[in-house]
Amino acid sequence: MAGRTMGDTMAGRAVRTSRSPVQEGNPTVTSPVPLSVNAAASPWKRAASGANLLSAQGELGTTIFEEMTTLALATGAINLGQGFPDEDGPAEIKAAAQAAIAAGSNQYAPGKGIPELRSAVAAHQERFYGLALDPQTEVVVTTGATEAIAAAVLAFVGPGDEVLTFEPFYDSYGAIIGLTGARHVTTPLLAPDFLPDLDALESAFTERTKVVLLNNPHNPTGAVFPRAVLGRVVELARRHDAVIVSDEVYEHMTFGVPHLPVATIPGAAERTITISSAGKTFSFTGWKVGWASGPAHLVAALRTVKQFLTYSSGTPFQSAIAEGLSLPDDFYAGIISELQHKRDILADGLRAAGFDVYTPRGTYFINVDTAPLGISDSVELARRLPSLVGVAAIPVPVFCHPEGAERTRSLLRFAFCKRTEVLEEAATRLATLREKL
């Protein structure tokens, strides 16, 4: 997701080892214990540690995104590290926001969001997935998906509880779990398809599992989870009476496979909070308009926390996004077609570079294995790429705790949500990598 930052201090320490990279097999559960932080530490330290932002000495480090961006600027490299578009979304949505500002829609929105957007979210969920929602009690508007995730986790877990995620994971998950004082338990997604081992998934659940935090389609791997995986998640969540919090911001970005919301699986709806946002779908990441939906009692709990975070935000943008959600089907089909074309341009360049390319089924990220080039440390290569070929990427180990970082230590992530001509130039540059190593 755009703006999501992850430190390289802890992850860098984890990947700088002499072991050979392992992408498949050994689907063990990792249960990280931060090196310098315990439950009694200051909340900011728990949050920073959960997001891998602390060194072994407890010092706040520079994020890998900041480091890669600095390198890209210094070398003139194309920055395919951070995942945000380099062009705006539909003109009619921008015009709607401008009209709302001109009309005076500039004061606080209701804490749960303007009625028009809540109704539009409910209509969207029914239109695409057959999920019937009451916009008055089962939808809440948030300051991006990131706030919805934070409010959900803060609402349902505390010290002594466990939150389960797949690994690699979006860094804000680790940060907010750390902030609550809960224990972050992970189960790995394994190359080449980045699906979990279902036995390992079952082993990750305990009587202390209070929340299962999903990201589907998944960043950073590009996996889209099939019904079998989602069904097992639901089965295990019901068995352990856990809430499912499902981050589905890439819902309209899947290639050749449908997006299946976990809330549509039998037995899931009554325990699932579904989260999405306008940033990815409409390419307005700076507007920070998100939403959460689900059964009234879960939404009320989330809203209770959310109102003391931002209360409300983005009033004119909310009305514009309400209009955007009603755009015709060909708009949504166009998102997929355009992104798939961009994905394939970049994938060709990455293959020409000599990488083993894992073609994603969703999101706008593509992962590669550096091992075919004789490189086992993707962090080191990421630091060299801008000067070698003029392209910047993000090493996947920074999205992991130490054991996961070791397992993914030869993987790199590239973003293809850029203009076509930018991706064509990046692919041309990447194709020269083998000869420059």
Short mmCIF file of C-alpha atoms in Angstrom, two decimals, residues 27-242:
data_model
loop_
_atom_site.label_atom_id
_atom_site.label_comp_id
_atom_site.label_asym_id
_atom_site.label_seq_id
_atom_site.Cartn_x
_atom_site.Cartn_y
_atom_site.Cartn_z
CA PRO A 27 6.30 -24.09 6.72
CA THR A 28 7.03 -23.36 10.36
CA VAL A 29 5.18 -20.84 12.48
CA THR A 30 7.23 -17.89 13.64
CA SER A 31 6.41 -16.15 16.90
CA PRO A 32 8.77 -13.21 17.13
CA VAL A 33 10.05 -11.79 20.39
CA PRO A 34 11.53 -8.33 19.73
CA LEU A 35 15.15 -8.19 20.80
CA SER A 36 15.04 -5.00 22.82
CA VAL A 37 11.37 -4.50 23.68
CA ASN A 38 9.03 -6.21 26.11
CA ALA A 39 5.43 -5.65 27.17
CA ALA A 40 6.51 -3.04 29.73
CA ALA A 41 8.26 -0.88 27.12
CA SER A 42 6.88 2.46 26.00
CA PRO A 43 4.04 2.09 23.46
CA TRP A 44 6.06 3.82 20.74
CA LYS A 45 8.87 1.33 21.18
CA ARG A 46 6.47 -1.59 20.95
CA ALA A 47 5.02 -0.12 17.77
CA ALA A 48 8.43 0.55 16.26
CA SER A 49 9.66 -2.90 17.17
CA GLY A 50 6.59 -4.53 15.66
CA ALA A 51 7.31 -2.75 12.37
CA ASN A 52 11.01 -3.73 12.45
CA LEU A 53 12.10 -0.13 13.05
CA LEU A 54 14.34 -0.81 16.04
CA SER A 55 17.92 -2.04 15.98
CA ALA A 56 19.16 -4.76 18.32
CA GLN A 57 20.27 -1.93 20.64
CA GLY A 58 16.78 -0.40 20.70
CA GLU A 59 17.66 2.54 18.46
CA LEU A 60 15.21 3.91 15.92
CA GLY A 61 16.54 3.22 12.44
CA THR A 62 16.06 4.57 8.94
CA THR A 63 13.36 2.85 6.94
CA ILE A 64 14.32 0.87 3.87
CA PHE A 65 11.87 2.98 1.87
CA GLU A 66 13.63 6.16 2.88
CA GLU A 67 17.00 4.59 2.08
CA MET A 68 15.91 3.37 -1.35
CA THR A 69 14.22 6.67 -2.21
CA THR A 70 17.38 8.56 -1.26
CA LEU A 71 19.46 6.25 -3.44
CA ALA A 72 17.03 6.63 -6.34
CA LEU A 73 17.20 10.41 -6.13
CA ALA A 74 20.99 10.41 -5.84
CA THR A 75 21.45 8.17 -8.88
CA GLY A 76 18.51 9.24 -11.03
CA ALA A 77 17.05 5.74 -10.72
CA ILE A 78 13.45 4.83 -11.49
CA ASN A 79 11.85 4.19 -8.10
CA LEU A 80 9.81 0.98 -8.24
CA GLY A 81 10.07 0.56 -4.49
CA GLN A 82 7.14 2.40 -2.98
CA GLY A 83 3.71 1.34 -4.16
CA PHE A 84 1.86 4.42 -5.25
CA PRO A 85 0.72 5.47 -8.73
CA ASP A 86 2.51 8.25 -10.59
CA GLU A 87 -0.65 9.57 -12.26
CA ASP A 88 -4.07 10.60 -11.01
CA GLY A 89 -7.29 8.66 -11.22
CA PRO A 90 -10.52 9.50 -13.08
CA ALA A 91 -11.08 13.17 -13.92
CA GLU A 92 -14.74 12.96 -12.91
CA ILE A 93 -13.78 12.01 -9.35
CA LYS A 94 -11.36 14.94 -9.12
CA ALA A 95 -14.07 17.24 -10.47
CA ALA A 96 -16.52 15.94 -7.86
CA ALA A 97 -14.05 16.77 -5.07
CA GLN A 98 -13.47 20.23 -6.49
CA ALA A 99 -17.21 20.82 -6.73
CA ALA A 100 -17.71 19.67 -3.14
CA ILE A 101 -15.04 22.09 -1.92
CA ALA A 102 -16.56 24.95 -3.91
CA ALA A 103 -20.00 24.12 -2.51
CA GLY A 104 -18.72 24.45 1.06
CA SER A 105 -18.33 20.82 2.05
CA ASN A 106 -15.29 21.66 4.15
CA GLN A 107 -16.20 21.06 7.79
CA TYR A 108 -16.27 17.92 9.92
CA ALA A 109 -18.05 14.97 8.43
CA PRO A 110 -20.08 12.78 10.78
CA GLY A 111 -17.75 10.52 12.77
CA LYS A 112 -18.95 7.43 10.94
CA GLY A 113 -18.75 9.09 7.51
CA ILE A 114 -21.15 11.01 5.32
CA PRO A 115 -24.36 9.10 4.55
CA GLU A 116 -23.71 9.19 0.78
CA LEU A 117 -20.41 7.34 1.07
CA ARG A 118 -21.69 4.81 3.58
CA SER A 119 -24.58 4.05 1.23
CA ALA A 120 -22.20 3.83 -1.73
CA VAL A 121 -19.98 1.35 0.12
CA ALA A 122 -22.99 -0.80 0.97
CA ALA A 123 -24.16 -0.68 -2.66
CA HIS A 124 -20.66 -1.61 -3.84
CA GLN A 125 -20.50 -4.66 -1.59
CA GLU A 126 -23.87 -5.88 -2.80
CA ARG A 127 -23.14 -5.10 -6.45
CA PHE A 128 -19.85 -6.99 -6.60
CA TYR A 129 -20.17 -9.65 -3.90
CA GLY A 130 -23.82 -10.02 -2.92
CA LEU A 131 -23.14 -8.81 0.62
CA ALA A 132 -26.12 -6.93 2.06
CA LEU A 133 -25.17 -4.21 4.56
CA ASP A 134 -27.07 -1.60 6.54
CA PRO A 135 -25.17 1.63 5.80
CA GLN A 136 -26.41 3.14 9.05
CA THR A 137 -24.93 0.52 11.37
CA GLU A 138 -22.65 -1.77 9.34
CA VAL A 139 -20.36 0.70 7.52
CA VAL A 140 -17.90 3.25 8.90
CA VAL A 141 -15.66 5.62 6.94
CA THR A 142 -12.03 5.90 8.06
CA THR A 143 -8.90 7.90 7.29
CA GLY A 144 -7.62 5.36 4.81
CA ALA A 145 -7.48 1.62 5.31
CA THR A 146 -4.56 2.10 7.71
CA GLU A 147 -6.77 3.76 10.32
CA ALA A 148 -9.43 1.08 9.88
CA ILE A 149 -6.83 -1.61 10.53
CA ALA A 150 -5.52 0.22 13.59
CA ALA A 151 -8.96 0.82 15.03
CA ALA A 152 -9.97 -2.82 14.50
CA VAL A 153 -6.89 -4.27 16.17
CA LEU A 154 -7.05 -1.77 19.05
CA ALA A 155 -10.73 -2.58 19.51
CA PHE A 156 -10.35 -6.32 19.88
CA VAL A 157 -6.95 -7.23 21.35
CA GLY A 158 -4.74 -6.35 24.28
CA PRO A 159 -1.78 -7.64 26.30
CA GLY A 160 -1.67 -11.42 26.46
CA ASP A 161 -3.77 -11.88 23.31
CA GLU A 162 -2.44 -13.13 19.98
CA VAL A 163 -2.95 -11.75 16.49
CA LEU A 164 -2.27 -14.05 13.55
CA THR A 165 -1.05 -12.80 10.16
CA PHE A 166 0.54 -14.32 7.13
CA GLU A 167 4.20 -13.51 6.53
CA PRO A 168 5.51 -11.41 4.76
CA PHE A 169 3.15 -8.79 6.21
CA TYR A 170 2.32 -5.11 5.71
CA ASP A 171 4.36 -3.22 8.27
CA SER A 172 1.48 -1.39 9.96
CA TYR A 173 0.17 -4.76 11.11
CA GLY A 174 3.29 -5.37 13.17
CA ALA A 175 3.27 -1.81 14.48
CA ILE A 176 -0.31 -1.79 15.69
CA ILE A 177 -0.05 -5.28 17.16
CA GLY A 178 3.03 -4.13 19.04
CA LEU A 179 1.19 -1.04 20.25
CA THR A 180 -1.57 -3.17 21.80
CA GLY A 181 0.92 -5.36 23.67
CA ALA A 182 -0.47 -8.47 21.98
CA ARG A 183 1.74 -11.21 20.55
CA HIS A 184 2.22 -11.28 16.79
CA VAL A 185 2.11 -14.83 15.44
CA THR A 186 2.79 -15.49 11.76
CA THR A 187 2.51 -18.35 9.33
CA PRO A 188 4.52 -18.21 6.10
CA LEU A 189 3.44 -17.78 2.52
CA LEU A 190 5.63 -20.02 0.42
CA ALA A 191 6.97 -19.47 -3.09
CA PRO A 192 6.23 -19.99 -5.92
CA ASP A 193 2.50 -19.33 -5.39
CA PHE A 194 2.78 -17.76 -1.92
CA LEU A 195 -0.01 -19.82 -0.42
CA PRO A 196 0.14 -21.06 3.17
CA ASP A 197 0.61 -24.62 4.32
CA LEU A 198 -2.79 -25.37 5.86
CA ASP A 199 -1.39 -27.58 8.61
CA ALA A 200 0.99 -24.80 9.64
CA LEU A 201 -1.93 -22.39 9.57
CA GLU A 202 -3.87 -24.61 11.96
CA SER A 203 -0.87 -24.91 14.27
CA ALA A 204 -0.61 -21.11 14.45
CA PHE A 205 -3.99 -20.81 16.14
CA THR A 206 -4.19 -21.07 19.93
CA GLU A 207 -6.75 -20.35 22.63
CA ARG A 208 -5.27 -16.83 22.79
CA THR A 209 -5.87 -16.00 19.11
CA LYS A 210 -8.25 -13.06 19.17
CA VAL A 211 -7.83 -11.63 15.66
CA VAL A 212 -6.83 -13.10 12.30
CA LEU A 213 -5.56 -10.20 10.19
CA LEU A 214 -5.79 -11.05 6.49
CA ASN A 215 -4.56 -9.14 3.46
CA ASN A 216 -6.19 -10.43 0.31
CA PRO A 217 -5.05 -9.76 -2.42
CA HIS A 218 -1.76 -9.84 -0.59
CA ASN A 219 1.00 -7.25 -0.38
CA PRO A 220 3.91 -7.84 -0.86
CA THR A 221 3.56 -11.27 -2.53
CA GLY A 222 0.74 -10.62 -5.02
CA ALA A 223 -1.09 -13.79 -3.92
CA VAL A 224 -4.87 -14.05 -4.24
CA PHE A 225 -6.18 -16.59 -1.76
CA PRO A 226 -8.53 -19.27 -3.10
CA ARG A 227 -11.65 -20.55 -1.40
CA ALA A 228 -9.81 -23.48 0.20
CA VAL A 229 -7.45 -21.17 2.09
CA LEU A 230 -10.15 -18.72 3.10
CA GLY A 231 -12.43 -21.57 4.14
CA ARG A 232 -9.78 -22.95 6.46
CA VAL A 233 -9.23 -19.51 7.97
CA VAL A 234 -12.94 -19.21 8.67
CA GLU A 235 -13.14 -22.72 10.11
CA LEU A 236 -10.23 -22.06 12.47
CA ALA A 237 -11.47 -18.62 13.45
CA ARG A 238 -14.84 -20.09 14.39
CA ARG A 239 -13.21 -22.87 16.37
CA HIS A 240 -11.16 -20.37 18.36
CA ASP A 241 -13.82 -17.63 18.45
CA ALA A 242 -11.51 -15.15 16.71
#
